[in-house]
mmCIF file of N, CA and C in Angstrom:
data_model
loop_
_atom_site.group_PDB
_atom_site.id
_atom_site.type_symbol
_atom_site.label_atom_id
_atom_site.label_comp_id
_atom_site.label_asym_id
_atom_site.label_seq_id
_atom_site.Cartn_x
_atom_site.Cartn_y
_atom_site.Cartn_z
ATOM 1 N N MET O 1 -103.306 -91.146 -67.652
ATOM 2 C CA MET O 1 -104.534 -91.059 -68.234
ATOM 3 C C MET O 1 -105.201 -89.763 -68.749
ATOM 4 N N LYS O 2 -105.304 -89.482 -69.972
ATOM 5 C CA LYS O 2 -106.374 -87.546 -70.376
ATOM 6 C C LYS O 2 -107.401 -87.786 -70.126
ATOM 7 N N GLU O 3 -107.647 -86.262 -68.922
ATOM 8 C CA GLU O 3 -109.055 -86.026 -68.513
ATOM 9 C C GLU O 3 -109.729 -85.847 -68.994
ATOM 10 N N GLN O 4 -111.135 -86.879 -68.798
ATOM 11 C CA GLN O 4 -112.087 -86.164 -70.206
ATOM 12 C C GLN O 4 -112.662 -85.160 -70.356
ATOM 13 N N SER O 5 -113.461 -84.593 -70.907
ATOM 14 C CA SER O 5 -113.813 -83.532 -71.335
ATOM 15 C C SER O 5 -114.528 -83.206 -70.459
ATOM 16 N N PHE O 6 -115.518 -81.479 -70.042
ATOM 17 C CA PHE O 6 -116.418 -81.591 -69.366
ATOM 18 C C PHE O 6 -117.621 -82.224 -70.339
ATOM 19 N N GLU O 7 -117.980 -82.072 -71.567
ATOM 20 C CA GLU O 7 -119.027 -82.409 -72.358
ATOM 21 C C GLU O 7 -118.875 -84.290 -72.459
ATOM 22 N N ALA O 8 -117.567 -84.386 -72.389
ATOM 23 C CA ALA O 8 -117.749 -85.924 -72.856
ATOM 24 C C ALA O 8 -118.449 -86.323 -71.299
ATOM 25 N N ASN O 9 -117.901 -85.760 -70.083
ATOM 26 C CA ASN O 9 -118.190 -86.679 -69.142
ATOM 27 C C ASN O 9 -120.221 -86.347 -68.495
ATOM 28 N N LEU O 10 -120.319 -85.894 -69.417
ATOM 29 C CA LEU O 10 -121.877 -85.091 -68.757
ATOM 30 C C LEU O 10 -122.630 -85.774 -69.789
ATOM 31 N N LYS O 11 -122.049 -86.263 -70.417
ATOM 32 C CA LYS O 11 -122.593 -87.054 -72.011
ATOM 33 C C LYS O 11 -123.081 -88.558 -71.311
ATOM 34 N N LYS O 12 -121.670 -88.645 -70.554
ATOM 35 C CA LYS O 12 -121.181 -90.118 -69.571
ATOM 36 C C LYS O 12 -122.157 -89.732 -68.542
ATOM 37 N N LEU O 13 -122.668 -88.819 -68.088
ATOM 38 C CA LEU O 13 -123.817 -89.133 -66.952
ATOM 39 C C LEU O 13 -125.293 -89.116 -67.400
ATOM 40 N N GLU O 14 -125.174 -88.014 -68.681
ATOM 41 C CA GLU O 14 -126.861 -88.723 -68.992
ATOM 42 C C GLU O 14 -126.453 -90.052 -69.350
ATOM 43 N N LYS O 15 -125.212 -90.653 -69.637
ATOM 44 C CA LYS O 15 -126.094 -91.861 -70.194
ATOM 45 C C LYS O 15 -126.219 -92.342 -68.571
ATOM 46 N N ILE O 16 -125.999 -92.737 -68.198
ATOM 47 C CA ILE O 16 -126.030 -92.704 -66.744
ATOM 48 C C ILE O 16 -127.468 -92.835 -66.381
ATOM 49 N N VAL O 17 -128.008 -91.674 -66.235
ATOM 50 C CA VAL O 17 -129.502 -91.301 -66.067
ATOM 51 C C VAL O 17 -130.255 -92.370 -66.939
ATOM 52 N N ALA O 18 -129.938 -92.730 -68.327
ATOM 53 C CA ALA O 18 -130.882 -93.176 -69.011
ATOM 54 C C ALA O 18 -130.537 -94.330 -68.129
ATOM 55 N N GLN O 19 -129.813 -95.392 -68.220
ATOM 56 C CA GLN O 19 -129.705 -96.705 -68.077
ATOM 57 C C GLN O 19 -130.394 -96.587 -66.700
ATOM 58 N N LEU O 20 -130.377 -96.019 -65.485
ATOM 59 C CA LEU O 20 -130.800 -96.290 -64.015
ATOM 60 C C LEU O 20 -132.438 -95.576 -64.280
ATOM 61 N N GLU O 21 -132.910 -95.274 -65.002
ATOM 62 C CA GLU O 21 -133.770 -95.217 -65.702
ATOM 63 C C GLU O 21 -134.566 -95.972 -66.288
ATOM 64 N N ASP O 22 -134.222 -96.884 -66.513
ATOM 65 C CA ASP O 22 -134.256 -98.056 -67.073
ATOM 66 C C ASP O 22 -135.153 -99.205 -66.021
ATOM 67 N N GLU O 23 -136.163 -100.011 -66.732
ATOM 68 C CA GLU O 23 -137.141 -100.709 -65.913
ATOM 69 C C GLU O 23 -136.093 -101.659 -65.835
ATOM 70 N N LYS O 24 -135.648 -101.957 -66.821
ATOM 71 C CA LYS O 24 -135.028 -103.844 -66.933
ATOM 72 C C LYS O 24 -134.034 -103.944 -66.309
ATOM 73 N N THR O 25 -132.636 -102.177 -66.107
ATOM 74 C CA THR O 25 -131.991 -102.925 -65.133
ATOM 75 C C THR O 25 -131.970 -103.075 -63.644
ATOM 76 N N ASP O 26 -130.706 -103.982 -63.511
ATOM 77 C CA ASP O 26 -130.912 -105.023 -62.082
ATOM 78 C C ASP O 26 -130.308 -103.776 -60.580
ATOM 79 N N LEU O 27 -131.039 -104.177 -59.493
ATOM 80 C CA LEU O 27 -130.447 -103.523 -58.711
ATOM 81 C C LEU O 27 -128.496 -103.258 -58.407
ATOM 82 N N ASP O 28 -128.064 -104.670 -58.995
ATOM 83 C CA ASP O 28 -126.794 -104.645 -58.386
ATOM 84 C C ASP O 28 -125.992 -102.970 -59.430
ATOM 85 N N LYS O 29 -125.705 -103.971 -61.103
ATOM 86 C CA LYS O 29 -125.972 -102.725 -61.236
ATOM 87 C C LYS O 29 -126.505 -101.182 -61.157
ATOM 88 N N SER O 30 -127.629 -100.562 -60.846
ATOM 89 C CA SER O 30 -128.639 -99.879 -60.689
ATOM 90 C C SER O 30 -127.578 -99.083 -59.747
ATOM 91 N N ALA O 31 -126.891 -99.965 -58.338
ATOM 92 C CA ALA O 31 -125.997 -98.872 -56.920
ATOM 93 C C ALA O 31 -124.637 -99.144 -57.803
ATOM 94 N N GLU O 32 -124.101 -99.553 -58.536
ATOM 95 C CA GLU O 32 -123.025 -99.158 -59.453
ATOM 96 C C GLU O 32 -123.016 -98.173 -60.120
ATOM 97 N N LEU O 33 -124.027 -97.922 -60.686
ATOM 98 C CA LEU O 33 -124.238 -96.614 -62.040
ATOM 99 C C LEU O 33 -124.534 -95.777 -60.892
ATOM 100 N N PHE O 34 -125.043 -95.331 -60.228
ATOM 101 C CA PHE O 34 -124.671 -94.089 -58.677
ATOM 102 C C PHE O 34 -124.485 -94.606 -58.882
ATOM 103 N N GLU O 35 -123.246 -95.122 -58.465
ATOM 104 C CA GLU O 35 -122.140 -94.613 -57.586
ATOM 105 C C GLU O 35 -120.819 -93.912 -58.710
ATOM 106 N N GLU O 36 -121.406 -94.084 -59.495
ATOM 107 C CA GLU O 36 -120.776 -93.858 -60.631
ATOM 108 C C GLU O 36 -121.044 -92.964 -61.215
ATOM 109 N N GLY O 37 -122.019 -92.251 -60.990
ATOM 110 C CA GLY O 37 -122.510 -91.420 -61.878
ATOM 111 C C GLY O 37 -122.469 -90.552 -60.310
ATOM 112 N N SER O 38 -122.752 -90.307 -58.976
ATOM 113 C CA SER O 38 -122.914 -89.886 -58.120
ATOM 114 C C SER O 38 -121.031 -88.638 -58.536
ATOM 115 N N ALA O 39 -120.247 -89.665 -58.506
ATOM 116 C CA ALA O 39 -118.408 -89.639 -58.198
ATOM 117 C C ALA O 39 -118.256 -88.482 -60.413
ATOM 118 N N LEU O 40 -118.947 -88.714 -60.796
ATOM 119 C CA LEU O 40 -118.928 -87.953 -62.417
ATOM 120 C C LEU O 40 -119.876 -86.270 -61.702
ATOM 121 N N ALA O 41 -120.897 -86.281 -61.177
ATOM 122 C CA ALA O 41 -121.827 -85.242 -61.176
ATOM 123 C C ALA O 41 -121.206 -84.154 -60.587
ATOM 124 N N ALA O 42 -120.109 -84.985 -58.625
ATOM 125 C CA ALA O 42 -119.265 -83.450 -57.893
ATOM 126 C C ALA O 42 -117.610 -83.624 -58.627
ATOM 127 N N GLU O 43 -118.116 -84.299 -60.135
ATOM 128 C CA GLU O 43 -117.007 -84.018 -60.634
ATOM 129 C C GLU O 43 -116.625 -82.617 -61.493
ATOM 130 N N LEU O 44 -118.023 -82.804 -62.282
ATOM 131 C CA LEU O 44 -118.704 -81.743 -63.225
ATOM 132 C C LEU O 44 -118.849 -80.217 -61.990
ATOM 133 N N SER O 45 -119.322 -80.812 -61.191
ATOM 134 C CA SER O 45 -120.422 -78.751 -59.601
ATOM 135 C C SER O 45 -118.651 -79.008 -59.769
ATOM 136 N N ALA O 46 -117.899 -79.511 -59.100
ATOM 137 C CA ALA O 46 -116.290 -78.875 -58.678
ATOM 138 C C ALA O 46 -115.462 -78.169 -60.372
ATOM 139 N N LYS O 47 -115.495 -78.580 -61.801
ATOM 140 C CA LYS O 47 -115.352 -77.704 -62.887
ATOM 141 C C LYS O 47 -116.502 -76.934 -62.686
ATOM 142 N N LEU O 48 -117.604 -76.375 -62.607
ATOM 143 C CA LEU O 48 -118.315 -75.678 -63.366
ATOM 144 C C LEU O 48 -117.869 -74.451 -61.767
ATOM 145 N N LYS O 49 -117.958 -74.257 -60.581
ATOM 146 C CA LYS O 49 -117.096 -74.123 -59.185
ATOM 147 C C LYS O 49 -115.702 -73.026 -60.008
ATOM 148 N N THR O 50 -114.959 -73.534 -60.200
ATOM 149 C CA THR O 50 -113.548 -73.528 -60.614
ATOM 150 C C THR O 50 -113.467 -72.301 -61.938
ATOM 151 N N ILE O 51 -114.817 -72.776 -62.918
ATOM 152 C CA ILE O 51 -115.240 -71.845 -64.119
ATOM 153 C C ILE O 51 -115.814 -70.747 -63.336
ATOM 154 N N LYS O 52 -116.146 -70.452 -62.875
ATOM 155 C CA LYS O 52 -117.295 -69.389 -62.446
ATOM 156 C C LYS O 52 -116.208 -68.543 -61.527
ATOM 157 N N PHE O 53 -115.483 -68.891 -60.841
ATOM 158 C CA PHE O 53 -114.032 -68.481 -60.460
ATOM 159 C C PHE O 53 -113.272 -68.194 -60.867
ATOM 160 N N LYS O 54 -113.011 -68.613 -61.775
ATOM 161 C CA LYS O 54 -112.205 -67.853 -63.276
ATOM 162 C C LYS O 54 -112.526 -67.131 -63.795
ATOM 163 N N VAL O 55 -113.627 -67.006 -63.966
ATOM 164 C CA VAL O 55 -114.813 -65.801 -64.784
ATOM 165 C C VAL O 55 -114.729 -64.981 -63.934
ATOM 166 N N SER O 56 -114.382 -64.618 -62.151
ATOM 167 C CA SER O 56 -115.198 -63.967 -61.541
ATOM 168 C C SER O 56 -113.594 -62.952 -61.468
ATOM 169 N N GLU O 57 -112.553 -63.330 -61.831
ATOM 170 C CA GLU O 57 -111.067 -63.213 -61.295
ATOM 171 C C GLU O 57 -111.180 -62.476 -62.324
ATOM 172 N N ILE O 58 -111.254 -62.909 -63.972
ATOM 173 C CA ILE O 58 -111.186 -62.188 -64.694
ATOM 174 C C ILE O 58 -111.309 -60.566 -64.965
ATOM 175 N N LYS O 59 -113.429 -60.672 -64.717
ATOM 176 C CA LYS O 59 -113.782 -59.703 -64.472
ATOM 177 C C LYS O 59 -113.046 -59.103 -63.149
ATOM 178 N N GLU O 60 -112.559 -59.408 -63.040
ATOM 179 C CA GLU O 60 -111.971 -58.538 -61.580
ATOM 180 C C GLU O 60 -110.580 -57.599 -61.876
ATOM 181 N N LYS O 61 -110.272 -58.438 -61.937
ATOM 182 C CA LYS O 61 -108.659 -58.107 -63.267
ATOM 183 C C LYS O 61 -109.384 -56.589 -64.547
ATOM 184 N N GLN O 62 -110.184 -56.889 -65.163
ATOM 185 C CA GLN O 62 -110.275 -56.352 -66.067
ATOM 186 C C GLN O 62 -110.771 -54.711 -65.821
ATOM 187 N N GLY O 63 -110.549 -54.871 -64.081
ATOM 188 C CA GLY O 63 -111.770 -53.256 -64.026
ATOM 189 C C GLY O 63 -113.085 -53.382 -63.816
ATOM 190 N N ASP O 64 -113.677 -54.398 -64.834
ATOM 191 C CA ASP O 64 -115.530 -54.786 -64.290
ATOM 192 C C ASP O 64 -115.716 -54.945 -62.237
ATOM 193 N N LEU O 65 -115.771 -54.590 -61.666
ATOM 194 C CA LEU O 65 -116.633 -55.191 -60.687
ATOM 195 C C LEU O 65 -117.611 -55.846 -60.293
ATOM 196 N N PHE O 66 -118.552 -55.563 -61.217
ATOM 197 C CA PHE O 66 -119.928 -55.782 -61.713
ATOM 198 C C PHE O 66 -120.046 -56.953 -61.671
ATOM 199 N N THR O 67 -120.429 -58.110 -60.874
ATOM 200 C CA THR O 67 -121.346 -59.280 -60.876
ATOM 201 C C THR O 67 -122.096 -59.225 -61.611
ATOM 202 N N GLU O 68 -122.781 -60.525 -61.941
ATOM 203 C CA GLU O 68 -124.050 -60.319 -62.243
ATOM 204 C C GLU O 68 -123.856 -62.280 -61.928
ATOM 205 N N GLU O 69 -125.494 -62.743 -60.692
ATOM 206 C CA GLU O 69 -125.081 -64.166 -60.546
ATOM 207 C C GLU O 69 -125.548 -65.105 -61.233
ATOM 208 N N ILE O 70 -124.697 -65.653 -61.097
ATOM 209 C CA ILE O 70 -124.990 -67.303 -62.852
ATOM 210 C C ILE O 70 -126.483 -68.001 -62.042
ATOM 211 N N ASN O 71 -127.592 -68.278 -62.803
ATOM 212 C CA ASN O 71 -128.129 -69.784 -62.438
ATOM 213 C C ASN O 71 -127.942 -70.693 -62.205
ATOM 214 N N ASN O 72 -128.641 -71.057 -61.618
ATOM 215 C CA ASN O 72 -128.004 -72.859 -62.491
ATOM 216 C C ASN O 72 -129.413 -73.525 -62.114
ATOM 217 N N ASP O 73 -130.406 -73.731 -62.662
ATOM 218 C CA ASP O 73 -132.166 -74.602 -61.622
ATOM 219 C C ASP O 73 -131.543 -75.725 -62.131
ATOM 220 N N ASP O 74 -130.249 -76.381 -62.092
ATOM 221 C CA ASP O 74 -131.229 -77.943 -61.452
ATOM 222 C C ASP O 74 -129.974 -77.807 -60.091
ATOM 223 N N GLU O 75 -129.569 -76.816 -59.864
ATOM 224 C CA GLU O 75 -129.085 -77.180 -58.364
ATOM 225 C C GLU O 75 -130.110 -77.296 -57.202
#
């Protein structure tokens, strides 16, 4: 099975959040969605950390030891 792209997983997470915010979603479905959303959020966060590390490595290999902190206001 092919791994979903970051963007596809982000859209999926956004849909889950919208369903959780919908008052019509029952408790059992909400619990299921919360579990799925939590797993997706963890996967997306791990992917971002990996990319941040790779960018730092590339900059270091180029001799540019100056690194800027990447702001993530969502954390």
